[in-house]
XYZ file of C-alpha atoms in Angstrom:
597
model
C 69.264 81.517 75.987
C 72.535 82.607 77.601
C 71.810 86.045 77.985
C 68.785 85.360 79.700
C 70.963 82.930 81.814
C 73.331 85.876 82.336
C 70.344 88.166 83.702
C 69.326 85.569 85.985
C 72.735 85.477 87.555
C 73.388 89.521 87.951
C 69.909 89.675 89.167
C 70.867 87.304 91.821
C 74.214 89.498 92.615
C 71.892 92.489 92.732
C 69.843 90.796 95.313
C 73.026 89.739 97.829
C 74.338 93.441 97.605
C 71.132 94.799 98.676
C 70.301 91.819 101.423
C 74.073 92.887 102.273
C 73.336 96.528 102.479
C 69.836 96.198 104.576
C 72.222 93.861 106.923
C 74.796 96.863 107.487
C 72.264 99.391 107.880
C 70.021 97.791 110.132
C 72.263 95.684 112.326
C 73.794 98.880 114.132
C 70.266 100.270 114.681
C 68.985 97.674 115.898
C 72.095 97.242 118.503
C 71.758 100.850 119.576
C 68.087 100.780 120.317
C 68.362 97.087 122.629
C 71.527 99.094 124.753
C 71.549 101.111 127.100
C 74.529 103.487 127.971
C 76.287 101.583 130.183
C 75.903 98.460 128.316
C 77.501 100.622 124.875
C 80.330 101.627 126.727
C 81.163 98.396 128.070
C 80.819 97.110 124.883
C 83.365 99.499 123.574
C 86.273 99.009 125.645
C 85.893 95.358 124.576
C 83.794 94.500 128.210
C 85.880 96.532 130.501
C 84.404 99.453 132.583
C 85.390 103.055 131.761
C 84.507 105.316 134.387
C 85.333 108.550 132.467
C 82.566 108.033 129.892
C 80.176 106.448 132.294
C 80.040 109.752 134.645
C 80.079 112.012 131.664
C 76.365 113.128 131.317
C 77.040 115.243 128.200
C 77.710 111.876 126.354
C 74.972 110.230 127.775
C 72.453 113.270 126.399
C 73.889 112.676 123.229
C 73.944 108.677 123.471
C 69.941 109.240 124.399
C 69.286 111.459 121.744
C 71.590 109.643 118.933
C 69.122 106.378 119.776
C 66.001 107.974 119.969
C 66.052 109.198 116.328
C 67.942 105.909 114.999
C 64.738 104.349 114.130
C 64.474 106.863 111.437
C 66.973 105.675 109.855
C 65.208 102.683 108.854
C 63.143 104.648 106.267
C 66.536 104.449 104.072
C 66.476 100.399 103.263
C 62.652 100.854 102.742
C 63.106 103.229 100.093
C 66.269 101.413 98.530
C 63.763 98.308 98.338
C 61.027 100.448 96.861
C 63.851 101.787 94.328
C 64.820 98.693 93.578
C 61.611 97.320 92.109
C 60.895 100.597 90.978
C 61.480 101.307 87.137
C 63.035 105.306 88.218
C 66.149 104.244 90.834
C 67.894 106.313 92.326
C 71.866 106.560 92.776
C 72.169 104.077 95.132
C 70.112 101.343 93.336
C 71.932 102.529 90.250
C 75.063 101.966 91.547
C 74.215 98.371 93.518
C 73.235 97.591 89.961
C 76.939 98.664 88.425
C 79.035 96.675 91.088
C 76.588 93.664 90.598
C 77.181 94.404 86.578
C 81.017 94.555 87.320
C 81.122 91.301 89.302
C 78.876 89.301 86.646
C 81.335 90.657 84.129
C 84.551 89.479 86.153
C 82.943 85.976 86.906
C 82.037 85.907 82.998
C 85.425 87.018 81.985
C 87.144 84.419 84.026
C 84.569 81.283 82.758
C 86.002 82.499 79.273
C 89.420 82.514 80.106
C 89.422 79.419 81.837
C 87.720 77.120 78.518
C 89.903 79.354 76.389
C 92.792 77.035 77.349
C 93.824 73.969 76.555
C 91.811 70.796 77.015
C 94.812 68.991 79.094
C 95.670 72.435 80.378
C 92.273 72.539 81.898
C 92.047 69.325 83.359
C 95.597 69.931 84.936
C 94.299 73.317 86.292
C 91.370 71.785 87.871
C 93.214 69.181 89.758
C 95.833 71.476 90.945
C 93.251 73.805 92.763
C 91.274 70.556 93.628
C 94.294 69.556 95.752
C 95.301 72.902 96.892
C 91.744 73.279 98.407
C 91.596 70.004 100.044
C 95.112 70.614 101.696
C 94.491 74.313 102.720
C 91.275 72.462 104.405
C 92.837 69.630 105.731
C 95.361 72.278 107.482
C 92.631 74.576 108.603
C 91.322 71.739 110.636
C 93.916 69.488 111.893
C 96.978 72.505 112.336
C 96.682 73.765 115.894
C 96.542 77.997 115.828
C 99.995 79.520 116.319
C 100.301 81.672 118.921
C 99.894 84.693 116.532
C 96.435 83.612 115.596
C 95.569 82.679 119.402
C 96.616 86.624 119.862
C 94.543 87.687 116.738
C 91.742 85.921 118.178
C 91.635 87.328 121.741
C 92.348 90.655 121.065
C 90.521 91.531 118.076
C 88.494 88.862 116.242
C 86.685 87.859 118.954
C 86.264 91.407 120.210
C 84.159 92.036 117.002
C 84.305 94.737 114.110
C 85.397 97.706 116.732
C 88.030 96.594 118.467
C 89.845 95.343 114.858
C 89.071 98.784 113.704
C 90.181 100.833 116.195
C 93.223 98.955 118.230
C 96.527 98.378 116.951
C 98.216 97.670 120.457
C 99.708 94.999 118.803
C 100.858 94.649 114.902
C 99.040 91.428 114.955
C 96.358 93.343 114.045
C 95.835 92.500 110.416
C 93.059 94.494 109.833
C 91.735 93.335 106.282
C 91.816 89.727 107.188
C 90.589 90.119 110.912
C 87.629 91.819 109.943
C 86.635 88.864 107.444
C 87.509 86.325 110.247
C 85.264 88.202 112.265
C 82.189 87.683 110.038
C 83.161 84.006 109.626
C 83.238 83.360 113.503
C 79.735 84.446 113.758
C 79.063 80.563 112.341
C 77.795 77.852 114.603
C 81.163 76.299 114.492
C 84.089 76.148 116.506
C 86.265 79.650 116.054
C 89.603 77.980 115.842
C 88.324 76.288 112.654
C 85.862 79.641 111.183
C 88.588 82.252 112.014
C 90.724 80.514 109.105
C 88.215 79.926 106.473
C 88.501 82.738 104.880
C 91.975 81.348 103.721
C 89.731 78.872 101.626
C 88.989 81.702 99.133
C 92.088 84.038 99.173
C 94.855 81.206 98.816
C 93.212 79.628 95.474
C 91.953 83.125 94.277
C 95.591 84.495 94.668
C 96.553 81.597 92.931
C 94.760 82.072 89.804
C 95.332 85.056 89.395
C 98.979 85.036 89.754
C 98.481 81.661 86.809
C 96.235 84.434 84.685
C 99.096 87.009 85.384
C 101.828 84.306 84.136
C 99.401 83.438 80.900
C 100.302 86.884 79.615
C 103.830 86.181 78.694
C 104.372 82.084 78.899
C 103.068 78.901 77.632
C 100.672 76.754 79.680
C 103.698 74.184 80.667
C 105.798 76.832 82.129
C 103.081 78.574 84.280
C 102.033 75.124 85.998
C 105.602 74.878 86.992
C 105.689 78.248 88.489
C 102.615 77.811 90.490
C 104.652 74.541 91.545
C 107.729 76.490 92.405
C 105.726 79.018 94.618
C 104.954 76.532 97.230
C 107.964 75.714 97.663
C 108.609 77.859 100.745
C 107.491 76.015 103.968
C 106.106 79.756 105.495
C 103.932 80.146 102.174
C 101.951 76.903 103.009
C 101.632 77.894 106.716
C 100.145 81.334 105.744
C 98.105 79.586 102.933
C 95.656 78.503 106.044
C 96.306 80.581 109.080
C 94.465 83.012 110.472
C 97.116 85.886 109.400
C 97.228 88.785 106.803
C 100.174 87.498 105.038
C 97.713 85.971 102.099
C 96.099 88.783 101.787
C 98.848 90.717 100.817
C 100.250 87.964 98.435
C 97.006 88.159 96.684
C 96.658 91.901 96.779
C 100.503 91.895 95.372
C 99.338 89.657 92.304
C 96.412 91.806 91.755
C 98.409 95.025 91.853
C 100.856 93.478 89.190
C 98.202 91.841 86.986
C 95.962 95.696 87.015
C 99.478 97.563 86.300
C 100.337 95.373 83.432
C 96.781 96.828 81.480
C 97.102 100.153 82.753
C 101.092 100.438 81.707
C 99.709 100.369 78.155
C 96.732 102.443 78.465
C 96.048 104.151 81.856
C 92.137 104.824 81.271
C 90.856 101.571 81.633
C 88.567 102.262 84.657
C 88.049 98.740 85.606
C 92.005 98.269 86.063
C 91.918 101.765 87.901
C 89.474 100.537 90.277
C 91.412 96.926 91.003
C 94.643 98.904 91.146
C 93.154 101.443 94.009
C 91.185 98.463 95.819
C 94.607 96.334 95.683
C 96.682 99.253 96.923
C 93.967 99.800 99.841
C 92.871 96.351 101.095
C 96.571 95.051 100.732
C 97.954 98.070 103.250
C 94.615 97.836 105.411
C 96.262 93.620 105.693
C 99.547 94.850 107.177
C 100.976 98.379 106.581
C 104.304 96.804 105.285
C 101.884 96.537 101.773
C 104.415 99.404 101.056
C 106.810 97.344 100.614
C 104.604 96.109 97.492
C 103.377 99.344 96.475
C 106.841 101.546 96.236
C 108.782 99.366 93.137
C 105.262 98.874 91.624
C 104.036 102.660 91.374
C 107.512 103.296 90.757
C 107.877 101.208 87.436
C 104.040 102.153 86.674
C 104.531 105.882 86.692
C 107.783 105.573 84.273
C 105.236 103.642 81.905
C 102.387 106.505 82.540
C 104.443 109.077 82.094
C 105.442 107.995 78.358
C 101.452 107.841 77.604
C 99.416 111.147 77.381
C 99.598 114.157 80.108
C 96.304 113.152 81.153
C 96.952 109.681 82.380
C 99.440 110.947 84.364
C 97.296 113.385 85.860
C 94.494 110.430 86.130
C 97.758 108.384 87.919
C 98.287 111.045 90.550
C 94.673 111.377 91.256
C 94.348 107.693 91.808
C 97.253 107.481 94.089
C 95.409 110.298 95.903
C 92.233 108.375 96.120
C 94.006 105.173 97.108
C 95.715 107.515 100.171
C 92.557 109.269 100.728
C 90.258 106.051 100.988
C 93.185 104.132 103.116
C 93.661 107.170 105.972
C 89.584 106.669 105.979
C 90.065 102.705 106.864
C 92.627 103.576 109.343
C 90.877 106.447 110.893
C 89.431 105.201 114.349
C 93.136 103.493 114.770
C 94.973 106.937 114.123
C 92.052 108.590 116.660
C 92.573 105.791 119.651
C 96.480 104.858 118.817
C 99.658 106.254 118.717
C 101.194 106.888 115.439
C 104.230 105.345 116.044
C 102.851 102.484 116.927
C 101.762 101.698 113.312
C 104.722 102.879 111.220
C 106.801 100.613 113.101
C 106.802 97.245 112.436
C 107.145 96.022 116.104
C 109.248 95.989 118.952
C 111.219 92.911 118.113
C 112.315 94.711 114.716
C 116.080 95.591 114.214
C 116.925 99.381 113.756
C 119.686 100.360 111.812
C 122.023 103.298 111.779
C 123.741 103.840 108.627
C 126.385 106.003 109.950
C 127.053 103.050 112.489
C 129.928 100.172 111.187
C 128.540 97.167 110.044
C 125.094 98.303 109.027
C 125.851 96.883 105.394
C 127.014 93.750 107.202
C 123.612 93.456 108.714
C 121.178 94.465 105.577
C 123.238 91.233 104.105
C 122.837 88.976 105.987
C 119.410 89.589 106.710
C 119.423 89.298 102.803
C 120.696 86.059 102.569
C 118.002 84.551 106.061
C 115.644 85.934 103.397
C 117.102 84.074 100.779
C 117.085 80.733 103.474
C 113.229 81.369 104.221
C 112.315 81.336 100.383
C 114.791 79.649 98.402
C 115.900 77.064 101.063
C 119.873 78.478 101.036
C 121.684 81.394 101.424
C 124.676 80.423 98.581
C 121.689 80.687 96.553
C 122.048 84.552 97.005
C 124.473 85.513 94.685
C 123.282 82.881 91.852
C 119.940 83.697 91.672
C 120.529 87.840 91.529
C 123.056 87.364 88.449
C 120.495 84.793 86.957
C 117.205 87.477 87.160
C 119.707 90.194 86.233
C 120.758 88.230 83.383
C 117.853 86.931 82.095
C 115.688 90.682 82.358
C 119.089 92.128 80.558
C 118.734 89.251 77.564
C 115.095 89.957 77.539
C 115.252 93.333 77.332
C 117.721 93.239 74.190
C 115.406 90.732 72.225
C 111.817 92.132 72.812
C 109.970 95.147 72.145
C 109.100 97.755 75.049
C 105.731 97.080 75.145
C 105.873 93.467 76.151
C 108.426 94.183 78.801
C 106.697 95.566 81.455
C 106.310 92.273 83.884
C 110.159 91.550 83.178
C 111.257 94.998 84.396
C 108.562 95.129 87.002
C 109.531 91.620 88.475
C 113.256 92.032 88.460
C 112.594 95.964 90.089
C 110.476 94.231 92.884
C 112.883 91.485 93.400
C 115.708 93.530 94.126
C 113.826 96.162 95.726
C 113.992 95.169 99.556
C 117.893 96.297 99.399
C 116.557 99.829 98.910
C 113.776 99.517 101.136
C 115.822 98.400 103.930
C 118.345 101.381 103.557
C 115.447 104.189 103.342
C 113.541 102.317 106.209
C 116.652 101.744 108.270
C 114.407 98.905 110.024
C 115.110 95.110 109.494
C 111.834 93.723 109.424
C 110.755 89.775 110.146
C 111.489 87.755 107.023
C 107.719 87.032 106.874
C 106.728 90.135 105.538
C 108.723 89.797 102.655
C 106.675 86.515 101.389
C 105.518 88.214 98.822
C 108.543 88.581 96.522
C 108.114 84.555 95.630
C 105.764 85.800 93.145
C 107.667 88.100 91.452
C 110.736 85.788 91.716
C 108.394 83.345 90.152
C 107.904 85.254 87.387
C 111.603 85.989 86.699
C 112.352 82.396 86.771
C 109.697 81.798 84.209
C 111.921 84.644 82.021
C 114.800 82.419 82.616
C 112.948 79.416 81.803
C 111.348 81.289 78.253
C 115.013 82.592 77.416
C 116.328 79.336 77.878
C 113.493 77.546 75.627
C 113.712 79.716 73.326
C 117.993 79.231 72.597
C 118.081 77.337 69.308
C 120.475 74.822 70.630
C 117.719 73.343 73.079
C 114.817 72.971 70.670
C 115.620 69.478 69.892
C 115.637 68.957 73.453
C 112.371 71.094 74.162
C 110.743 69.579 71.245
C 111.374 65.740 72.939
C 110.392 67.100 76.292
C 107.344 68.185 74.520
C 106.026 65.009 73.395
C 105.925 63.433 77.217
C 103.852 66.387 78.269
C 101.120 64.153 80.209
C 104.111 62.542 82.160
C 105.190 66.253 82.940
C 101.796 67.220 84.110
C 101.947 64.102 86.239
C 105.098 64.725 87.890
C 103.986 68.221 88.487
C 101.026 67.052 90.386
C 103.152 64.518 92.151
C 105.563 67.220 93.186
C 102.479 69.316 94.478
C 101.059 66.128 96.757
C 104.671 65.507 98.051
C 104.822 69.501 99.325
C 101.631 68.743 101.136
C 101.868 65.560 102.612
C 105.278 66.492 104.302
C 104.337 69.854 105.517
C 102.464 68.324 108.504
C 105.681 66.370 109.404
C 107.712 69.306 108.881
C 105.535 71.718 110.337
C 105.912 69.889 113.607
C 109.246 70.474 113.897
C 108.795 74.538 113.063
C 106.046 74.914 115.591
C 106.814 72.340 118.190
C 105.434 74.551 120.963
C 101.705 74.792 119.541
C 101.406 70.896 118.789
C 102.854 70.333 122.324
C 100.044 72.630 123.787
C 97.594 71.317 121.504
C 98.881 67.667 123.335
C 98.632 68.766 126.640
C 95.226 70.492 125.845
C 93.925 67.383 124.638
C 95.240 64.639 127.247
C 94.871 67.018 130.713
C 93.349 70.718 130.072
C 89.737 70.296 128.249
C 88.355 68.666 131.020
C 89.338 70.937 133.614
C 89.453 74.311 131.602
C 86.656 75.757 133.500
C 87.915 75.193 136.845
C 91.632 77.163 136.008
C 91.603 80.280 138.136
C 95.533 81.433 138.188
C 98.747 80.334 136.240
C 102.047 80.885 137.617
C 105.373 81.137 135.754
C 108.951 81.970 135.817
C 110.210 84.556 133.622
C 113.562 83.002 132.712
C 112.802 81.564 128.610
C 109.600 81.260 126.705
C 107.003 80.241 129.774
C 104.849 83.039 128.561
C 104.085 81.090 124.728
C 102.054 78.199 126.988
C 100.701 80.487 129.791
C 98.967 83.102 127.307
C 97.936 80.338 124.956
C 96.330 78.076 127.794
C 94.677 81.783 129.072
C 93.497 82.848 125.716
C 91.956 78.858 125.289
C 90.496 79.692 128.880
C 88.963 83.089 127.498
C 87.377 81.479 124.611
C 85.376 78.891 126.302
C 84.524 80.752 129.384
C 84.517 84.651 128.203
C 83.335 85.819 131.656
C 85.779 83.938 133.663
C 88.714 85.741 134.771
C 92.025 83.962 134.756
C 95.300 85.666 136.725
C 98.997 85.190 135.138
C 101.452 86.159 137.203
C 105.181 85.135 137.883
C 106.058 82.819 139.616
C 108.223 84.080 143.360
C 106.339 81.470 145.627
C 103.901 78.626 145.084
C 100.845 79.787 146.497
C 98.668 77.045 145.182
C 98.143 78.360 141.749
C 96.476 75.689 139.645
C 99.365 75.640 136.802
C 102.741 76.143 137.351
C 105.338 76.981 134.123
C 108.496 76.314 135.094
C 111.986 76.666 133.796
C 113.724 73.605 134.345
C 117.109 75.492 135.267
C 114.344 76.683 138.434
C 113.239 73.638 139.257
C 115.839 73.177 142.131
C 114.796 76.413 143.783
C 110.394 74.871 143.926
C 111.807 71.522 144.310
C 110.662 71.289 148.073
C 107.194 73.411 147.081
C 106.118 70.677 144.212
C 104.672 67.971 146.380
C 100.869 68.948 145.759
C 101.700 68.882 141.463
C 102.239 66.597 139.532
C 104.092 66.878 135.731
C 101.970 67.542 133.003
C 104.237 67.661 130.021
C 107.908 68.924 128.800
C 106.944 71.858 126.448
C 110.834 71.608 125.565
C 114.203 70.624 127.412
C 113.682 73.865 129.216
C 110.175 74.275 130.349
C 107.862 72.159 132.081
C 104.196 72.325 132.854
C 102.695 71.554 136.576
C 99.554 70.818 137.409
C 97.848 71.170 140.954
C 96.874 67.569 142.121
C 93.405 67.477 142.547
C 92.749 69.408 139.511
C 94.729 67.515 137.298
């Protein structure tokens, strides 16, 4: 009976993959057939005309030839479906069967793993993930979009797959996430919600595999403690629901560590080799700084693989080349249409380091202190944490066999890797690029707790605590709820501009958004922030409407004025036809034209 049910689910996965492949083949063909050359060029340029291509008759003839021949490609999905129901299946259908079989096996393995847990642990995990899912869904619906989310929507998600795969004019293009968001924004709901929906899958998946990773070494209680600990950084909760690629980086970091653990003992394991390659590719496709994850994991894993047979080392080298090739293929359009330096440099706001200059090492240390505050609340914890991680790693290494040492060494190497990476790259990135460090840091904490628990003098204390396991579980769940319940209040201070703009929108903008044509702003401080967001809102609600943003030198009947308060005296006599809509901060005020507002 179980076998029959399994086959039924496997067949359902096969049908889903076949339908997906059919859509992927047919949609571009139908799109190509339905468009004229001018419309196609307009689409490729995100709604802008391109006279060079429009006047190129050779390119137009090539387009018409491809368009005339494109219906022939529809024969392929017909043949695929014929082979799918035919006993003599061809390679593509066989590949679909293999993929669906592997997906079904993954689901089955996770189900078996869950049922192998103790009963109280299963209940605890189920409640934890229920709280996590509900909290993320609540934040998706309630928390207003950040500036970076609006930027991603305006230039990539809203513009579609082509813009995401070919445009890297700003580092906001987290390609993998934006591709997912482009799919979800096709749903018949508000795009401000749907562009965040992928995180309802990504975040729980990340925490689930982190729990599985912890279970390789630690007891159920320590694993649950570590999952709650990971929720500590405010930024992690922010990016657990925000439409950005940082949670994808976290997920693929965990999956890379998870696959590396199994490959460290046997690199011929095909399943984990595939997971390793896909994690490298999709992680780097999310954000190029995923190299911060790949570098330490690749170095540690290579040392363990070298200790295996030479054939396995060759497989490892082959997989590195395959990962690099796939990644280059994914970024190929970006390389074609953008400056290579724009991809390699983090962004114009990053601080560059010159190792020959005095004070460079102090800048690195200050960045590490800021990073400690970002992840662990206070920079003064940095020396204590470093000593604790190092001491725990050495202690665990001395008492444990080398075969079970991999995760301990790997986590410690990743934890200390920022110092080396900063020196090599000579660029200080934003702290959020290191957010993935919370996961190896949590595992390091797990080894600290495990070492302490196994010291004989603490045995009686551990036994006493284990008698009150139910109370401890309840306390951890209460702490999780406490984190989430206090988040919205803390986030109002953390992202005050976003909430102020949302209030301005609800109180004044929504009723007149289709009439806004011009926005003027002074350029003294952060006036661009509300100006750009208002522009993005106008484009979202009415994509065809052109809204002009210009520097405010004189008031000339603009619809909205965004003025630095130090400049108010300059425009005092010209504000008679305007009323104050809202103070964004002590420094920035927004005015609206009387008659429109």
